[in-house]
C-alpha positions as a Python dict, from the first residue, in 0.01 Angstrom:
ca = {
    (1, 'M'): (0, 0, 0),
    (2, 'A'): (280, 235, 96),
    (3, 'L'): (467, 138, -221),
    (4, 'S'): (168, 211, -447),
    (5, 'C'): (118, 553, -286),
    (6, 'S'): (481, 649, -340),
    (7, 'R'): (459, 540, -706),
    (8, 'L'): (145, 751, -749),
    (9, 'R'): (315, 1061, -603),
    (10, 'S'): (618, 1017, -830),
    (11, 'R'): (397, 988, -1142),
    (12, 'L'): (202, 1300, -1045),
    (13, 'S'): (522, 1495, -996),
    (14, 'L'): (650, 1381, -1335),
    (15, 'I'): (322, 1484, -1500),
    (16, 'R'): (340, 1826, -1327),
    (17, 'L'): (699, 1884, -1435),
    (18, 'S'): (630, 1776, -1790),
    (19, 'G'): (324, 2007, -1800),
    (20, 'L'): (526, 2303, -1681),
    (21, 'S'): (798, 2242, -1933),
    (22, 'T'): (542, 2198, -2210),
    (23, 'N'): (374, 2528, -2117),
    (24, 'R'): (709, 2705, -2102),
    (25, 'I'): (805, 2581, -2445),
    (26, 'T'): (462, 2662, -2587),
    (27, 'N'): (468, 3011, -2436),
    (28, 'G'): (817, 3065, -2570),
    (29, 'F'): (710, 2975, -2922),
    (30, 'Y'): (400, 3195, -2889),
    (31, 'L'): (590, 3500, -2764),
    (32, 'Q'): (851, 3465, -3037),
    (33, 'E'): (579, 3434, -3300),
    (34, 'L'): (391, 3730, -3151),
    (35, 'S'): (701, 3952, -3147),
    (36, 'C'): (767, 3870, -3512),
    (37, 'Q'): (408, 3949, -3604),
    (38, 'S'): (414, 4280, -3411),
    (39, 'R'): (734, 4384, -3590),
    (40, 'L'): (585, 4336, -3936),
    (41, 'P'): (355, 4648, -3937),
    (42, 'L'): (640, 4855, -3787),
    (43, 'C'): (875, 4741, -4060),
    (44, 'R'): (613, 4813, -4320),
    (45, 'H'): (561, 5162, -4162),
    (46, 'F'): (929, 5253, -4177),
    (47, 'T'): (960, 5119, -4528),
    (48, 'S'): (658, 5316, -4653),
    (49, 'S'): (775, 5639, -4481),
    (50, 'K'): (1115, 5607, -4648),
    (51, 'V'): (946, 5554, -4981),
    (52, 'R'): (727, 5861, -4929),
    (53, 'R'): (1028, 6075, -4837),
    (54, 'G'): (1211, 5950, -5142),
    (55, 'I'): (916, 6029, -5368),
    (56, 'G'): (881, 6373, -5208),
    (57, 'R'): (1249, 6452, -5268),
    (58, 'Y'): (1222, 6333, -5627),
    (59, 'V'): (908, 6540, -5697),
    (60, 'S'): (1065, 6844, -5531),
    (61, 'S'): (1384, 6813, -5735),
    (62, 'R'): (1186, 6773, -6058),
    (63, 'L'): (975, 7081, -5977),
    (64, 'Q'): (1289, 7282, -5904),
    (65, 'W'): (1438, 7165, -6233),
    (66, 'A'): (1119, 7257, -6425),
    (67, 'N'): (1106, 7596, -6251),
    (68, 'A'): (1471, 7666, -6338),
    (69, 'K'): (1406, 7574, -6703),
    (70, 'Y'): (1097, 7798, -6708),
    (71, 'E'): (1289, 8090, -6558),
    (72, 'G'): (1572, 8038, -6804),
    (73, 'F'): (1323, 8041, -7092),
    (74, 'L'): (1164, 8364, -6967),
    (75, 'K'): (1502, 8526, -6914),
    (76, 'R'): (1611, 8448, -7271),
    (77, 'R'): (1290, 8517, -7458),
    (78, 'F'): (1106, 8775, -7240),
    (79, 'P'): (1364, 8960, -7027),
    (80, 'R'): (1127, 9238, -6918),
    (81, 'F'): (858, 8993, -6815),
    (82, 'F'): (1123, 8784, -6636),
    (83, 'L'): (1218, 9088, -6428),
    (84, 'L'): (854, 9125, -6318),
    (85, 'Y'): (825, 8752, -6252),
    (86, 'H'): (1148, 8744, -6050),
    (87, 'T'): (1048, 9052, -5851),
    (88, 'F'): (706, 8898, -5784),
    (89, 'M'): (851, 8568, -5655),
    (90, 'E'): (1120, 8730, -5444),
    (91, 'G'): (864, 8974, -5305),
    (92, 'F'): (642, 8694, -5182),
    (93, 'K'): (940, 8520, -5022),
    (94, 'M'): (1028, 8837, -4831),
    (95, 'L'): (664, 8894, -4736),
    (96, 'F'): (625, 8541, -4596),
    (97, 'Q'): (956, 8575, -4410),
    (98, 'D'): (833, 8900, -4256),
    (99, 'A'): (509, 8724, -4158),
    (100, 'R'): (708, 8452, -3980),
    (101, 'D'): (918, 8714, -3801),
    (102, 'V'): (608, 8904, -3690),
    (103, 'R'): (450, 8582, -3563),
    (104, 'R'): (764, 8509, -3360),
    (105, 'I'): (763, 8861, -3213),
    (106, 'K'): (391, 8844, -3129),
    (107, 'T'): (441, 8506, -2962),
    (108, 'K'): (727, 8651, -2759),
    (109, 'M'): (508, 8942, -2649),
    (110, 'L'): (224, 8706, -2553),
    (111, 'V'): (421, 8430, -2380),
    (112, 'D'): (684, 8646, -2208),
    (113, 'R'): (443, 8937, -2150),
    (114, 'V'): (672, 9183, -2327),
    (115, 'K'): (524, 9524, -2406),
    (116, 'F'): (580, 9700, -2738),
    (117, 'Q'): (803, 9967, -2583),
    (118, 'D'): (1027, 9694, -2434),
    (119, 'L'): (1106, 9530, -2770),
    (120, 'N'): (1436, 9601, -2940),
    (121, 'Y'): (1449, 9849, -3225),
    (122, 'R'): (1448, 9598, -3512),
    (123, 'E'): (1148, 9415, -3368),
    (124, 'M'): (958, 9743, -3324),
    (125, 'E'): (1039, 9854, -3676),
    (126, 'K'): (939, 9514, -3817),
    (127, 'L'): (595, 9533, -3653),
    (128, 'R'): (544, 9894, -3762),
    (129, 'Q'): (640, 9838, -4124),
    (130, 'F'): (459, 9503, -4156),
    (131, 'R'): (134, 9655, -4034),
    (132, 'R'): (154, 9929, -4296),
    (133, 'D'): (252, 9683, -4570),
    (134, 'L'): (-19, 9435, -4478),
    (135, 'I'): (-297, 9690, -4511),
    (136, 'K'): (-181, 9769, -4863),
    (137, 'A'): (-104, 9406, -4957),
    (138, 'I'): (-440, 9252, -4862),
    (139, 'P'): (-607, 9330, -5200),
    (140, 'L'): (-305, 9185, -5383),
    (141, 'V'): (-315, 8861, -5182),
    (142, 'I'): (-689, 8823, -5245),
    (143, 'I'): (-638, 8866, -5620),
    (144, 'C'): (-373, 8592, -5618),
    (145, 'I'): (-598, 8326, -5462),
    (146, 'P'): (-777, 8199, -5779),
    (147, 'P'): (-576, 7970, -6014),
    (148, 'F'): (-359, 8152, -6270),
    (149, 'A'): (-457, 8486, -6116),
    (150, 'N'): (-90, 8569, -6066),
    (151, 'Y'): (-81, 8676, -6431),
    (152, 'I'): (-330, 8951, -6341),
    (153, 'V'): (-87, 9060, -6071),
    (154, 'F'): (189, 9083, -6332),
    (155, 'V'): (-29, 9324, -6531),
    (156, 'L'): (-96, 9531, -6218),
    (157, 'M'): (273, 9530, -6132),
    (158, 'Y'): (353, 9662, -6476),
    (159, 'F'): (93, 9940, -6494),
    (160, 'F'): (27, 10041, -6129),
    (161, 'P'): (326, 9936, -5917),
    (162, 'R'): (332, 10241, -5688),
    (163, 'Q'): (-42, 10255, -5620),
    (164, 'L'): (-112, 9885, -5566),
    (165, 'L'): (209, 9717, -5457),
    (166, 'I'): (416, 9730, -5141),
    (167, 'P'): (796, 9779, -5151),
    (168, 'H'): (850, 9399, -5146),
    (169, 'F'): (731, 9392, -5509),
    (170, 'W'): (923, 9695, -5634),
    (171, 'T'): (1247, 9670, -5826),
    (172, 'H'): (1546, 9853, -5684),
    (173, 'R'): (1504, 10128, -5942),
    (174, 'Q'): (1135, 10164, -5853),
    (175, 'Q'): (1215, 10187, -5482),
    (176, 'L'): (1449, 10480, -5544),
    (177, 'E'): (1203, 10650, -5779),
    (178, 'F'): (898, 10606, -5555),
    (179, 'R'): (1077, 10715, -5238),
    (180, 'R'): (1184, 11031, -5417),
    (181, 'L'): (829, 11089, -5537),
    (182, 'Y'): (670, 11030, -5195),
    (183, 'H'): (925, 11256, -5031),
    (184, 'S'): (855, 11536, -5280),
    (185, 'H'): (485, 11511, -5191),
    (186, 'R'): (574, 11527, -4823),
    (187, 'A'): (803, 11827, -4874),
    (188, 'Q'): (517, 12024, -5026),
    (189, 'H'): (366, 12047, -4677),
    (190, 'H'): (676, 12192, -4510),
    (191, 'Q'): (586, 12555, -4570),
    (192, 'P'): (216, 12516, -4473),
    (193, 'V'): (322, 12357, -4143),
    (194, 'L'): (570, 12638, -4076),
    (195, 'K'): (305, 12901, -4153),
    (196, 'E'): (59, 12732, -3914),
    (197, 'L'): (330, 12715, -3650),
    (198, 'E'): (410, 13083, -3694),
    (199, 'Y'): (40, 13174, -3683),
    (200, 'T'): (-11, 12971, -3364),
    (201, 'S'): (289, 13142, -3201),
    (202, 'H'): (76, 13458, -3162),
    (203, 'Q'): (-141, 13267, -2916),
    (204, 'V'): (154, 13197, -2684),
    (205, 'K'): (124, 13416, -2373),
    (206, 'N'): (481, 13387, -2253),
    (207, 'G'): (662, 13666, -2438),
    (208, 'H'): (1008, 13506, -2422),
    (209, 'L'): (890, 13169, -2551),
    (210, 'Q'): (682, 13339, -2819),
    (211, 'S'): (990, 13524, -2942),
    (212, 'L'): (1197, 13204, -2948),
    (213, 'L'): (931, 13022, -3148),
    (214, 'K'): (895, 13306, -3401),
    (215, 'N'): (1272, 13319, -3448),
    (216, 'L'): (1282, 12941, -3498),
    (217, 'C'): (1014, 12956, -3769),
    (218, 'A'): (1180, 13253, -3939),
    (219, 'K'): (1516, 13075, -3946),
    (220, 'V'): (1374, 12766, -4116),
    (221, 'Q'): (1161, 12971, -4357),
    (222, 'S'): (1468, 13166, -4464),
    (223, 'G'): (1660, 12846, -4544),
    (224, 'G'): (1854, 12796, -4223),
    (225, 'N'): (1901, 12481, -4016),
    (226, 'P'): (1817, 12522, -3647),
    (227, 'K'): (2041, 12388, -3373),
    (228, 'V'): (1922, 12122, -3131),
    (229, 'S'): (1937, 12376, -2849),
    (230, 'E'): (1711, 12618, -3040),
    (231, 'I'): (1447, 12348, -3086),
    (232, 'L'): (1461, 12226, -2727),
    (233, 'A'): (1429, 12583, -2599),
    (234, 'V'): (1061, 12585, -2705),
    (235, 'R'): (966, 12228, -2610),
    (236, 'R'): (749, 12341, -2315),
    (237, 'L'): (506, 12498, -2563),
    (238, 'F'): (426, 12159, -2716),
    (239, 'S'): (298, 11991, -2399),
    (240, 'G'): (-19, 12200, -2375),
    (241, 'A'): (-239, 12445, -2561),
    (242, 'P'): (-209, 12563, -2831),
    (243, 'L'): (58, 12323, -2972),
    (244, 'A'): (-13, 11987, -2808),
    (245, 'I'): (-157, 11740, -3060),
    (246, 'N'): (-504, 11736, -2907),
    (247, 'T'): (-520, 12118, -2914),
    (248, 'L'): (-404, 12180, -3273),
    (249, 'N'): (-660, 12322, -3515),
    (250, 'N'): (-786, 12097, -3796),
    (251, 'N'): (-588, 12268, -4073),
    (252, 'H'): (-267, 12233, -3875),
    (253, 'M'): (-328, 11860, -3824),
    (254, 'R'): (-417, 11809, -4190),
    (255, 'Y'): (-86, 11965, -4295),
    (256, 'I'): (108, 11743, -4054),
    (257, 'S'): (-62, 11416, -4162),
    (258, 'P'): (116, 11386, -4501),
    (259, 'L'): (449, 11419, -4319),
    (260, 'L'): (373, 11072, -4180),
    (261, 'F'): (216, 10953, -4508),
    (262, 'L'): (-129, 10963, -4348),
    (263, 'T'): (-439, 11078, -4533),
    (264, 'P'): (-572, 11420, -4428),
    (265, 'R'): (-919, 11334, -4563),
    (266, 'L'): (-1069, 11230, -4230),
    (267, 'P'): (-1269, 11406, -3956),
    (268, 'G'): (-1056, 11617, -3727),
    (269, 'F'): (-1094, 11397, -3417),
    (270, 'L'): (-978, 11090, -3612),
    (271, 'I'): (-678, 11275, -3752),
    (272, 'G'): (-585, 11380, -3399),
    (273, 'R'): (-600, 11022, -3270),
    (274, 'R'): (-391, 10891, -3559),
    (275, 'L'): (-131, 11163, -3519),
    (276, 'N'): (-104, 11098, -3147),
    (277, 'S'): (-73, 10722, -3202),
    (278, 'H'): (199, 10760, -3468),
    (279, 'A'): (383, 11021, -3263),
    (280, 'L'): (398, 10791, -2959),
    (281, 'E'): (510, 10502, -3179),
    (282, 'L'): (788, 10716, -3325),
    (283, 'F'): (883, 10829, -2975),
    (284, 'Q'): (917, 10467, -2859),
    (285, 'L'): (1112, 10375, -3174),
    (286, 'D'): (1355, 10657, -3096),
    (287, 'R'): (1401, 10527, -2743),
    (288, 'A'): (1481, 10179, -2876),
    (289, 'L'): (1713, 10319, -3144),
    (290, 'S'): (1901, 10522, -2883),
    (291, 'R'): (1954, 10201, -2682),
    (292, 'L'): (2083, 10022, -2992),
    (293, 'G'): (2290, 10311, -3127),
    (294, 'P'): (2265, 10452, -3483),
    (295, 'H'): (2612, 10313, -3565),
    (296, 'Q'): (2468, 9959, -3534),
    (297, 'L'): (2230, 10009, -3829),
    (298, 'S'): (2307, 9871, -4172),
    (299, 'E'): (2305, 10110, -4466),
    (300, 'S'): (1951, 10012, -4569),
    (301, 'E'): (1825, 10036, -4208),
    (302, 'L'): (1990, 10377, -4175),
    (303, 'K'): (1822, 10509, -4490),
    (304, 'Q'): (1485, 10374, -4377),
    (305, 'A'): (1521, 10532, -4032),
    (306, 'C'): (1601, 10870, -4188),
    (307, 'Y'): (1316, 10838, -4438),
    (308, 'V'): (1057, 10770, -4167),
    (309, 'R'): (1176, 11078, -3977),
    (310, 'G'): (1167, 11324, -4264),
    (311, 'I'): (1457, 11307, -4512),
    (312, 'N'): (1530, 11102, -4821),
    (313, 'A'): (1880, 10973, -4754),
    (314, 'D'): (1926, 10805, -5094),
    (315, 'S'): (2130, 11104, -5209),
    (316, 'L'): (2324, 11134, -4881),
    (317, 'G'): (2641, 10962, -4773),
    (318, 'T'): (2643, 10723, -4478),
    (319, 'N'): (2821, 10971, -4251),
    (320, 'Q'): (2576, 11249, -4340),
    (321, 'S'): (2281, 11021, -4271),
    (322, 'R'): (2421, 10915, -3932),
    (323, 'E'): (2495, 11275, -3842),
    (324, 'W'): (2138, 11381, -3919),
    (325, 'L'): (1988, 11082, -3734),
    (326, 'S'): (2205, 11151, -3430),
    (327, 'Q'): (2081, 11510, -3429),
    (328, 'W'): (1722, 11387, -3440),
    (329, 'L'): (1785, 11149, -3150),
    (330, 'Q'): (1937, 11431, -2943),
    (331, 'V'): (1608, 11616, -2968),
    (332, 'S'): (1390, 11307, -2919),
    (333, 'S'): (1579, 11174, -2616),
    (334, 'A'): (1535, 11510, -2437),
    (335, 'L'): (1156, 11513, -2482),
    (336, 'K'): (887, 11382, -2253),
    (337, 'E'): (596, 11175, -2377),
    (338, 'S'): (368, 11478, -2334),
    (339, 'E'): (588, 11676, -2578),
    (340, 'V'): (563, 11441, -2878),
    (341, 'S'): (393, 11713, -3081),
    (342, 'L'): (735, 11876, -3115),
    (343, 'L'): (866, 11547, -3256),
    (344, 'L'): (614, 11569, -3541),
    (345, 'H'): (716, 11928, -3612),
    (346, 'C'): (1082, 11822, -3618),
    (347, 'I'): (1003, 11637, -3942),
    (348, 'V'): (993, 11989, -4088),
    (349, 'L'): (1231, 12178, -3860),
    (350, 'L'): (1524, 11937, -3901),
    (351, 'S'): (1473, 11824, -4260),
    (352, 'A'): (1335, 12118, -4461),
    (353, 'N'): (1676, 12269, -4539),
    (354, 'Y'): (1915, 11983, -4468),
    (355, 'P'): (2191, 11982, -4735),
    (356, 'G'): (2147, 11713, -5001),
    (357, 'A'): (1809, 11591, -4872),
    (358, 'S'): (1568, 11842, -5023),
    (359, 'S'): (1275, 11733, -5241),
    (360, 'H'): (1433, 11808, -5575),
    (361, 'H'): (1692, 11531, -5536),
}
C-alpha cells in the first residue's frame, strides 16, 4: 500500500513537471511568434515612410528643375517679363519671411508678456512696417488666390506698381524712384506747417517763448538749419495748448498728416487720434534706437530710419545720414511723452533745409 502511494506521487510529480515544461516551451514559441508578427507592421511603416520621403524629394527636385528651365526660358525670350516675374517671386518670399518674423515677435510678447516699448528696435520697426505693408497688400493677396490669377498681378505690377504694390514687389530702381516721389509730396507740406506754426505762435502768452518760437520759424523759412538747443528751448510749448496734438486746429493737423504719409481726408478727431498714435510710436522707436545706437544700423536700415523721420537719404552719404539721425535722437531723447507734438514738427524743422536731402533730389 505504501509502495503504491509512493509510485502515485512520483507519477504526479513527473506529469506536473512535464506540463510546466510543455507550457514554457509553448509560451516561448507563442511570444517569439507574436514579437515577429508585431514587428511586421512597424517594418512596413518605416519602409513606406522612407518611400514617401524619397518620392517627395524626387518630386521636389523635378519641380525645381522645371522651374529653373521655365525661368531660363523667360530670361532668354522675355527679359522684361522675367524681371517682373522674379520681382514677384522674391517679393512673396520676403513677405512670408516678414510674416514669420512678426509671428515670432507676437508670440514673444504674448508668452513672455513683453510690451511694445520693451522690444528692441528691429522688432519694433518690423511690426510697424509690416502693419503698414499688410494693409496695402491685402487686395493683392486676395487677387492671387484663384488659379492663374498671378498673371493679373503681373499686369498690375507693370501698370500700377506704386499705387497697388508694397515695396516687397518693387524693383530697386522703382524703390528709389517712388521714395523720391513720396518725399517730394511730403516736402510740399513743409511751408504750410511752418506758416501754421508761426500763426499759432501769436497765441503763446509767454513773451520770451513766443519770441523764441517766431525766431525758430523765421530761421527755417529763410533756409537755415536750427540747432538742437534752439528746438529744445521751445519744447514746453508743445505739452499744452495751443501746440499739443489734441489742441491743434484741424488745418494744422491736416498739414502734418502727409508728413507721416497719413491721409488728411478724415474728420478732425480721427486725424488727432492717428497723429497721437503715430507720434507715440515714433517716440518709442527713438528710445529703442538710442539704446541700440545709430552706428549699429546697416546702410539700408539707416536710410529707412532717416526716411521715416523726414529726409530722403538716398542722395546722402552714410556719414551724413548718421549725423542727421544723431541730431534727431538728441532732440527726441530730451523730450517727454507729453511733448511728442514737437517730434512731429521736427520732421519739418530738421529736414526742410538739410543739405542734399531736399525734395528736388
